[in-house]
Coordinates of C-alpha atoms in Angstrom, one line a residue:
M344 CA -13.2 54.0 6.1
G345 CA -13.0 50.9 4.2
T346 CA -10.9 48.1 1.4
H347 CA -9.6 50.0 -1.5
A348 CA -7.6 48.2 -5.2
L349 CA -4.1 48.7 -5.1
R350 CA -3.3 52.2 -5.5
N351 CA -0.4 50.9 -8.3
P352 CA -1.0 47.2 -9.2
V353 CA 0.6 44.7 -9.1
A354 CA 1.8 41.6 -10.7
I355 CA 2.9 38.1 -11.2
V356 CA 6.2 37.7 -13.3
G357 CA 7.3 34.9 -12.5
M358 CA 6.1 31.1 -9.8
A359 CA 7.2 27.9 -9.1
C360 CA 6.1 25.2 -7.3
T361 CA 7.5 21.3 -5.7
E362 CA 5.5 18.5 -5.5
F363 CA 3.8 17.7 -2.2
G364 CA 4.6 15.1 -0.3
E365 CA 5.8 12.7 2.3
H366 CA 9.6 14.4 1.1
W367 CA 11.0 12.1 3.6
D368 CA 14.5 12.6 2.2
L369 CA 13.9 16.5 2.1
S370 CA 14.4 19.2 4.5
V371 CA 12.9 22.3 4.9
D372 CA 15.6 23.7 3.0
D373 CA 15.6 21.6 0.3
L374 CA 11.7 22.8 -0.2
L375 CA 12.7 26.4 -0.2
I376 CA 15.5 26.1 -2.1
E377 CA 13.8 24.8 -4.7
A378 CA 10.6 27.1 -4.6
T379 CA 12.8 30.0 -4.2
H380 CA 14.8 29.4 -7.5
G381 CA 12.2 27.8 -9.5
A382 CA 10.4 31.2 -9.3
V383 CA 13.9 33.4 -10.6
D384 CA 14.8 31.0 -12.9
S385 CA 11.2 31.2 -14.7
V386 CA 11.6 34.7 -14.6
P387 CA 14.3 35.2 -18.0
G388 CA 17.5 37.2 -16.9
L389 CA 16.6 37.6 -13.6
D390 CA 18.6 37.3 -10.7
L391 CA 18.1 36.0 -6.9
Q392 CA 19.6 38.9 -6.0
Q393 CA 18.1 41.4 -7.9
V394 CA 15.0 40.7 -5.7
D395 CA 15.0 43.5 -3.2
A396 CA 12.9 42.0 -0.2
F397 CA 10.9 38.6 0.7
W398 CA 8.0 37.8 2.6
L399 CA 8.5 34.4 3.7
G400 CA 5.5 32.2 5.5
V401 CA 6.0 29.5 7.3
M402 CA 4.4 28.2 11.0
T403 CA 6.0 25.6 12.1
S404 CA 8.7 25.1 10.7
G405 CA 11.1 27.7 11.2
V406 CA 11.6 31.1 12.9
S407 CA 12.8 35.2 11.8
G408 CA 14.4 36.2 8.2
L409 CA 17.1 33.1 8.3
T410 CA 14.8 30.4 7.6
L411 CA 15.2 31.5 4.1
T412 CA 18.5 33.7 3.6
R413 CA 20.9 30.9 5.3
P414 CA 19.8 27.8 3.0
L415 CA 19.7 30.3 0.4
G416 CA 23.5 31.8 0.6
L417 CA 21.6 35.1 0.7
A418 CA 23.3 37.8 2.7
H419 CA 21.7 41.6 3.2
K420 CA 17.9 40.5 2.4
P421 CA 15.1 42.6 4.2
V422 CA 13.1 39.2 4.2
T423 CA 10.1 38.9 6.0
R424 CA 8.6 35.9 8.1
V425 CA 4.7 36.4 8.6
E426 CA 2.1 33.6 9.9
N427 CA -1.8 33.6 9.9
M428 CA -2.0 30.4 10.5
C429 CA -3.8 28.7 7.7
A430 CA -3.8 31.5 5.7
T431 CA -0.3 31.6 6.3
G432 CA 0.7 31.2 2.5
S433 CA -1.7 33.9 1.3
E434 CA -0.3 36.5 4.1
A435 CA 2.8 36.5 2.7
F436 CA 1.9 37.1 -0.9
R437 CA -0.7 40.2 -0.1
N438 CA 2.2 41.9 2.4
A439 CA 4.9 41.5 -1.4
C440 CA 2.2 42.9 -3.4
Y441 CA 1.4 45.8 -0.9
A442 CA 4.9 46.0 -0.8
V443 CA 5.8 46.9 -4.5
S444 CA 3.3 49.1 -4.9
S445 CA 4.2 50.9 -2.6
G446 CA 6.7 51.8 -4.3
A447 CA 9.4 50.4 -1.2
Y448 CA 10.3 48.2 -4.2
D449 CA 10.8 47.2 -7.3
V450 CA 11.3 43.0 -7.4
V451 CA 10.9 41.2 -4.5
M452 CA 9.2 37.5 -3.8
A453 CA 6.4 35.2 -1.3
V454 CA 7.8 32.5 -0.5
G455 CA 6.4 29.7 1.9
G456 CA 6.7 26.7 3.1
E457 CA 6.9 23.4 5.7
K458 CA 7.7 20.4 6.3
L459 CA 5.5 18.8 9.3
K460 CA 5.7 15.0 8.1
D461 CA 9.0 14.4 9.8
A462 CA 6.9 15.8 13.1
G463 CA 5.1 12.3 13.3
Y464 CA 1.8 13.7 14.2
S465 CA -1.2 12.7 11.4
G466 CA -2.9 16.1 12.2
L467 CA -1.8 19.2 11.3
E468 CA 1.5 20.5 14.1
M469 CA -0.2 23.6 15.9
P470 CA 2.1 25.8 18.0
S471 CA 1.1 26.1 21.6
V472 CA -0.8 29.5 22.3
P473 CA -1.3 30.5 25.6
N474 CA -4.8 31.3 26.8
D475 CA -6.9 31.0 29.7
G476 CA -7.8 27.5 29.1
T477 CA -11.6 27.6 28.9
P478 CA -11.7 26.9 24.7
P479 CA -12.6 23.1 23.6
V480 CA -9.7 20.6 22.5
L481 CA -10.8 19.4 19.7
S482 CA -9.8 18.6 16.9
A483 CA -9.8 20.1 13.1
P484 CA -12.5 17.3 11.4
A485 CA -14.3 17.5 14.9
M486 CA -14.4 20.8 14.8
Y487 CA -15.9 20.9 11.1
S488 CA -17.1 18.0 11.5
M489 CA -19.7 20.4 12.3
I490 CA -20.9 21.8 9.5
V491 CA -22.8 19.0 7.9
P492 CA -25.5 19.0 10.9
A493 CA -25.0 22.2 10.7
Y494 CA -26.2 22.7 7.4
A495 CA -29.2 20.4 7.4
R496 CA -30.5 21.9 10.0
R497 CA -30.6 25.6 8.3
Y498 CA -32.0 24.1 4.9
G499 CA -34.5 21.7 6.2
L500 CA -31.7 18.9 4.0
S501 CA -31.5 15.6 5.1
E502 CA -27.0 14.5 7.1
A503 CA -27.1 11.7 3.6
R504 CA -28.2 14.4 0.9
I505 CA -25.1 16.8 2.3
K506 CA -22.7 14.0 3.0
E507 CA -23.6 12.5 -0.9
A508 CA -22.6 16.2 -1.8
M509 CA -19.3 16.1 0.5
T510 CA -18.4 12.9 -1.6
H511 CA -19.2 14.4 -5.0
I512 CA -16.7 16.9 -3.6
A513 CA -14.0 14.2 -2.6
W514 CA -14.2 12.8 -5.9
K515 CA -13.8 15.4 -8.0
N516 CA -10.9 16.9 -6.5
H517 CA -9.1 13.6 -6.6
A518 CA -9.6 13.4 -9.7
N519 CA -8.2 16.2 -10.8
G520 CA -5.6 15.9 -8.6
A521 CA -4.6 12.6 -10.6
L522 CA -3.7 14.8 -13.8
N523 CA -1.6 17.2 -11.6
P524 CA 2.4 16.5 -11.1
R525 CA 3.0 17.8 -8.4
A526 CA 0.0 16.7 -5.9
Q527 CA 0.2 14.3 -3.1
F528 CA -2.5 12.0 -4.3
R529 CA -2.3 11.5 -8.0
K530 CA -5.5 8.3 -7.7
V531 CA -9.1 8.4 -9.0
M532 CA -11.2 7.3 -6.2
S533 CA -14.9 5.6 -7.0
K534 CA -17.9 7.2 -5.4
E535 CA -18.8 3.7 -3.6
T536 CA -14.3 3.9 -2.5
I537 CA -15.2 7.7 -0.9
A538 CA -18.8 7.1 0.5
S539 CA -18.1 3.7 2.2
A540 CA -14.7 4.5 4.4
P541 CA -14.0 4.7 7.8
A542 CA -15.9 7.7 9.8
L543 CA -13.2 10.0 11.9
A544 CA -15.4 12.8 13.4
G545 CA -19.8 13.1 13.1
N546 CA -20.6 13.1 9.3
L547 CA -16.9 13.0 7.9
S548 CA -14.8 9.7 6.7
L549 CA -11.3 10.0 6.1
F550 CA -11.8 11.2 2.1
D551 CA -13.7 13.7 3.4
C552 CA -10.3 14.6 5.6
S553 CA -7.2 16.9 3.5
G554 CA -4.0 15.3 4.5
V555 CA -0.5 16.2 5.7
A556 CA 2.3 17.0 3.6
D557 CA 5.3 19.0 2.5
G558 CA 5.8 21.8 -0.3
G559 CA 7.2 24.6 -0.9
A560 CA 5.6 27.3 -3.5
A561 CA 7.2 30.6 -4.7
A562 CA 6.1 34.0 -6.0
V563 CA 7.3 37.3 -7.8
V564 CA 6.0 40.4 -7.8
V565 CA 6.3 43.5 -10.1
R566 CA 4.5 47.0 -10.6
A567 CA 2.0 45.8 -13.4
E568 CA 3.8 48.9 -15.4
D569 CA 6.6 47.1 -15.7
A570 CA 5.3 43.7 -16.1
L571 CA 5.6 42.8 -19.7
K572 CA 9.5 43.7 -18.9
Y573 CA 9.8 40.1 -17.6
T574 CA 6.8 38.3 -19.3
D575 CA 4.8 37.8 -22.2
R576 CA 1.6 37.0 -19.9
P577 CA 1.8 38.4 -16.8
L578 CA -0.7 37.7 -13.8
Y579 CA -2.0 40.4 -12.4
V580 CA -3.5 41.0 -9.1
H581 CA -7.0 42.8 -9.3
A582 CA -7.3 42.4 -5.4
L583 CA -6.7 41.2 -1.6
A584 CA -8.7 41.0 1.2
L585 CA -7.8 39.7 4.4
D586 CA -10.7 39.8 7.3
A587 CA -9.6 38.2 10.8
G588 CA -12.9 37.3 13.0
A589 CA -13.8 37.8 16.7
G590 CA -13.1 34.0 17.7
T591 CA -15.9 34.0 19.7
G592 CA -18.0 32.1 18.1
R593 CA -17.5 28.7 19.9
N594 CA -19.0 30.7 22.7
D595 CA -21.7 31.4 21.3
S596 CA -25.0 29.1 22.4
D597 CA -26.4 30.9 19.2
Y598 CA -23.6 30.5 16.6
D599 CA -24.9 28.6 13.5
Y600 CA -21.0 26.2 12.4
S601 CA -22.4 26.6 8.5
D602 CA -21.8 30.0 9.2
L603 CA -18.2 31.1 7.9
A604 CA -18.5 35.1 8.2
E605 CA -15.4 35.6 7.8
S606 CA -15.4 34.1 4.3
R607 CA -18.2 36.1 3.3
L608 CA -16.8 39.1 4.5
S609 CA -13.2 38.7 2.6
A610 CA -15.1 37.6 -0.4
E611 CA -17.0 41.2 -0.2
A612 CA -14.0 43.1 0.7
A613 CA -12.4 41.6 -3.0
Y614 CA -15.2 41.5 -4.9
A615 CA -16.1 45.4 -4.2
Q616 CA -11.9 46.2 -4.5
A617 CA -12.2 43.9 -8.4
G618 CA -15.3 46.0 -9.5
I619 CA -17.1 42.8 -9.2
T620 CA -20.5 42.9 -9.1
D621 CA -21.8 38.7 -9.6
P622 CA -19.4 36.7 -8.5
A623 CA -21.3 34.0 -9.8
T624 CA -21.1 34.5 -14.0
E625 CA -18.0 36.8 -13.3
I626 CA -15.7 34.2 -11.5
S627 CA -14.2 31.8 -14.2
L628 CA -11.6 29.8 -11.6
A629 CA -11.9 28.7 -8.1
E630 CA -8.9 27.7 -6.1
V631 CA -10.8 27.0 -1.9
H632 CA -9.6 26.5 0.7
D633 CA -11.1 22.2 0.8
C634 CA -9.7 21.2 4.3
F635 CA -12.4 19.1 4.6
T636 CA -15.6 18.8 1.9
P637 CA -18.0 20.7 3.9
T638 CA -15.5 23.4 3.6
E639 CA -15.8 22.9 0.1
L640 CA -19.6 23.1 0.2
V641 CA -20.1 26.3 2.6
L642 CA -17.6 27.9 1.1
M643 CA -19.5 27.8 -2.3
E644 CA -22.3 29.9 -0.6
E645 CA -20.5 32.1 1.4
L646 CA -18.1 33.3 -2.0
G647 CA -21.4 34.4 -3.6
L648 CA -21.5 31.1 -6.4
S649 CA -24.2 29.4 -4.8
E650 CA -27.9 30.8 -4.0
R651 CA -28.0 30.1 0.1
G652 CA -28.9 26.9 0.4
E653 CA -28.5 25.7 -3.3
A654 CA -24.6 24.8 -3.1
W655 CA -25.4 21.2 -2.3
R656 CA -27.4 20.8 -5.3
D657 CA -25.2 22.9 -7.2
V658 CA -22.0 20.6 -6.6
L659 CA -24.0 17.5 -7.3
D660 CA -24.9 19.3 -10.9
G661 CA -21.6 19.4 -11.5
R662 CA -21.2 22.9 -11.9
Y663 CA -18.0 23.5 -10.0
D664 CA -16.2 19.9 -11.8
R665 CA -13.5 20.1 -14.1
L666 CA -15.8 20.5 -17.5
G667 CA -18.6 22.5 -15.1
T668 CA -19.3 26.2 -15.6
L669 CA -17.2 27.1 -12.8
P670 CA -14.3 24.6 -12.2
V671 CA -13.1 24.9 -8.2
N672 CA -10.3 23.4 -6.9
V673 CA -8.9 22.0 -10.8
D674 CA -5.6 21.3 -8.8
G675 CA -6.5 19.2 -6.9
G676 CA -6.9 20.8 -4.0
L677 CA -6.0 20.3 -0.1
K678 CA -7.7 16.7 -0.9
S679 CA -5.1 16.0 -3.4
F680 CA -1.6 18.1 -2.1
G681 CA -2.2 17.7 1.9
H682 CA -1.6 21.1 3.7
P683 CA 2.1 22.3 4.3
I684 CA 0.9 25.3 5.7
G685 CA 3.4 28.0 4.2
A686 CA 2.8 27.2 0.8
S687 CA -1.1 26.5 0.8
G688 CA -1.9 29.5 -0.3
L689 CA 0.8 30.2 -3.2
R690 CA 0.7 26.7 -4.5
M691 CA -3.4 27.7 -5.3
L692 CA -1.8 31.2 -6.9
F693 CA 0.2 28.6 -8.9
E694 CA -2.3 26.6 -10.1
M695 CA -4.3 30.4 -11.6
W696 CA 0.1 31.1 -13.4
L697 CA -0.8 27.5 -15.3
Q698 CA -4.3 28.0 -15.9
F699 CA -4.0 31.8 -17.1
R700 CA -0.8 31.0 -19.3
G701 CA -1.5 28.3 -21.4
E702 CA -0.1 25.5 -19.5
A703 CA -2.0 23.4 -17.0
G704 CA -1.8 21.0 -20.1
D705 CA -4.5 17.8 -18.9
R706 CA -6.2 20.4 -17.0
Q707 CA -6.5 23.0 -18.7
V708 CA -10.1 25.0 -18.3
P709 CA -11.5 28.2 -20.1
T710 CA -10.0 31.4 -19.0
P711 CA -12.1 34.4 -19.7
G712 CA -12.3 35.8 -16.3
F713 CA -11.5 36.5 -13.4
G714 CA -9.7 33.8 -10.7
L715 CA -10.2 33.9 -7.2
V716 CA -8.1 32.6 -4.6
Q717 CA -9.3 31.7 -1.2
N718 CA -7.1 30.6 1.6
Q719 CA -8.2 30.6 5.4
G720 CA -7.1 29.4 9.0
G721 CA -8.4 28.6 12.1
S722 CA -12.2 26.5 12.5
P723 CA -15.9 27.8 12.2
G724 CA -16.3 30.3 14.3
D725 CA -12.0 30.8 14.8
L726 CA -11.3 32.1 11.1
V727 CA -9.0 34.1 9.2
S728 CA -9.7 34.3 5.5
A729 CA -7.7 35.8 3.1
V730 CA -9.0 36.2 -0.7
T731 CA -7.1 37.1 -3.4
I732 CA -8.6 38.0 -7.2
V733 CA -6.2 37.8 -10.5
S734 CA -6.5 37.8 -14.1
S735 CA -4.7 37.8 -17.5
R736 CA -6.1 41.3 -18.2
A737 CA -4.1 44.3 -16.0
P738 CA -6.0 46.5 -13.7
V739 CA -7.8 49.7 -15.2
T740 CA -6.2 52.3 -12.9

């Protein structure tokens, strides 16, 4: 028993990502069409009919594979619709990769999209899930705000010092997003403005929370051995890991809200698959699920990029800045993009696609090692977490 690297490696040979934002004039059909055709068109000579199968990530904006086939005018193609809360985009990609690696298909696509703004809801629109009535009814900011006092108690820090690190994360990600033409928010924010924003829950203020957006993204996946037939700069997949917790954290009086075990375990599984023994030095670029600024802070430790209790210091020292030693969320993250659920995981991968191909423009950073994408759903104590590791170097088999 255990987790293993793909026996038959796969690669991304084409990708596309829509602009994220308040697309009042576009439907989910429009976003899926733009992302799908954009990814296919990025592969010279590839036609949509040559794609053998599709995996569609969508949470609230559609039901079944018909959500994709109907707007694309596709007939008689296998389309699997998947959902795994906010990790839905990564789930679509993970399953698409497995299908190619298994030998079932030659060319597949992972497509993700979501239309949230039309719902008129100020936060993530979540489907009603039957339960026994005992789970607490909390907003997402309230759930994640609990990280701050928990982290302070765990490491003997003041909440003011943690808030300083959170402000730096928001400042960093907004600065990165200002360089990204696909981001929803493209404005540099001063630390003074961020720090003085109105409180929403606990120590979380307006600028500690990601926005709500519409968007789509897609990837074309083939066997690694065939990748150079499609592009001279493929992006190779080295690891695919997923961890779903028991969902009992908030029912445990001893649970520490600064402990995101699912993120840690999914990262450990991914590192084992990729042969990474020192992620702090072998990972050269990371896109992580910064739904809230304390989430990104704690993830630096859960992913093994910072020592325990030291992430706040590394953040303030600029280690994770765009020009730092390990850039994190160079595209602006959820903070600048918002979070159309089905698309976010693929949007993170799209930044890796651009960076490892040297096409990131003003955001371009050196990428000599591995790129890590961490995409999670749920809340502290009630999480699923997906970790994908990619590189421009083909895996050794």
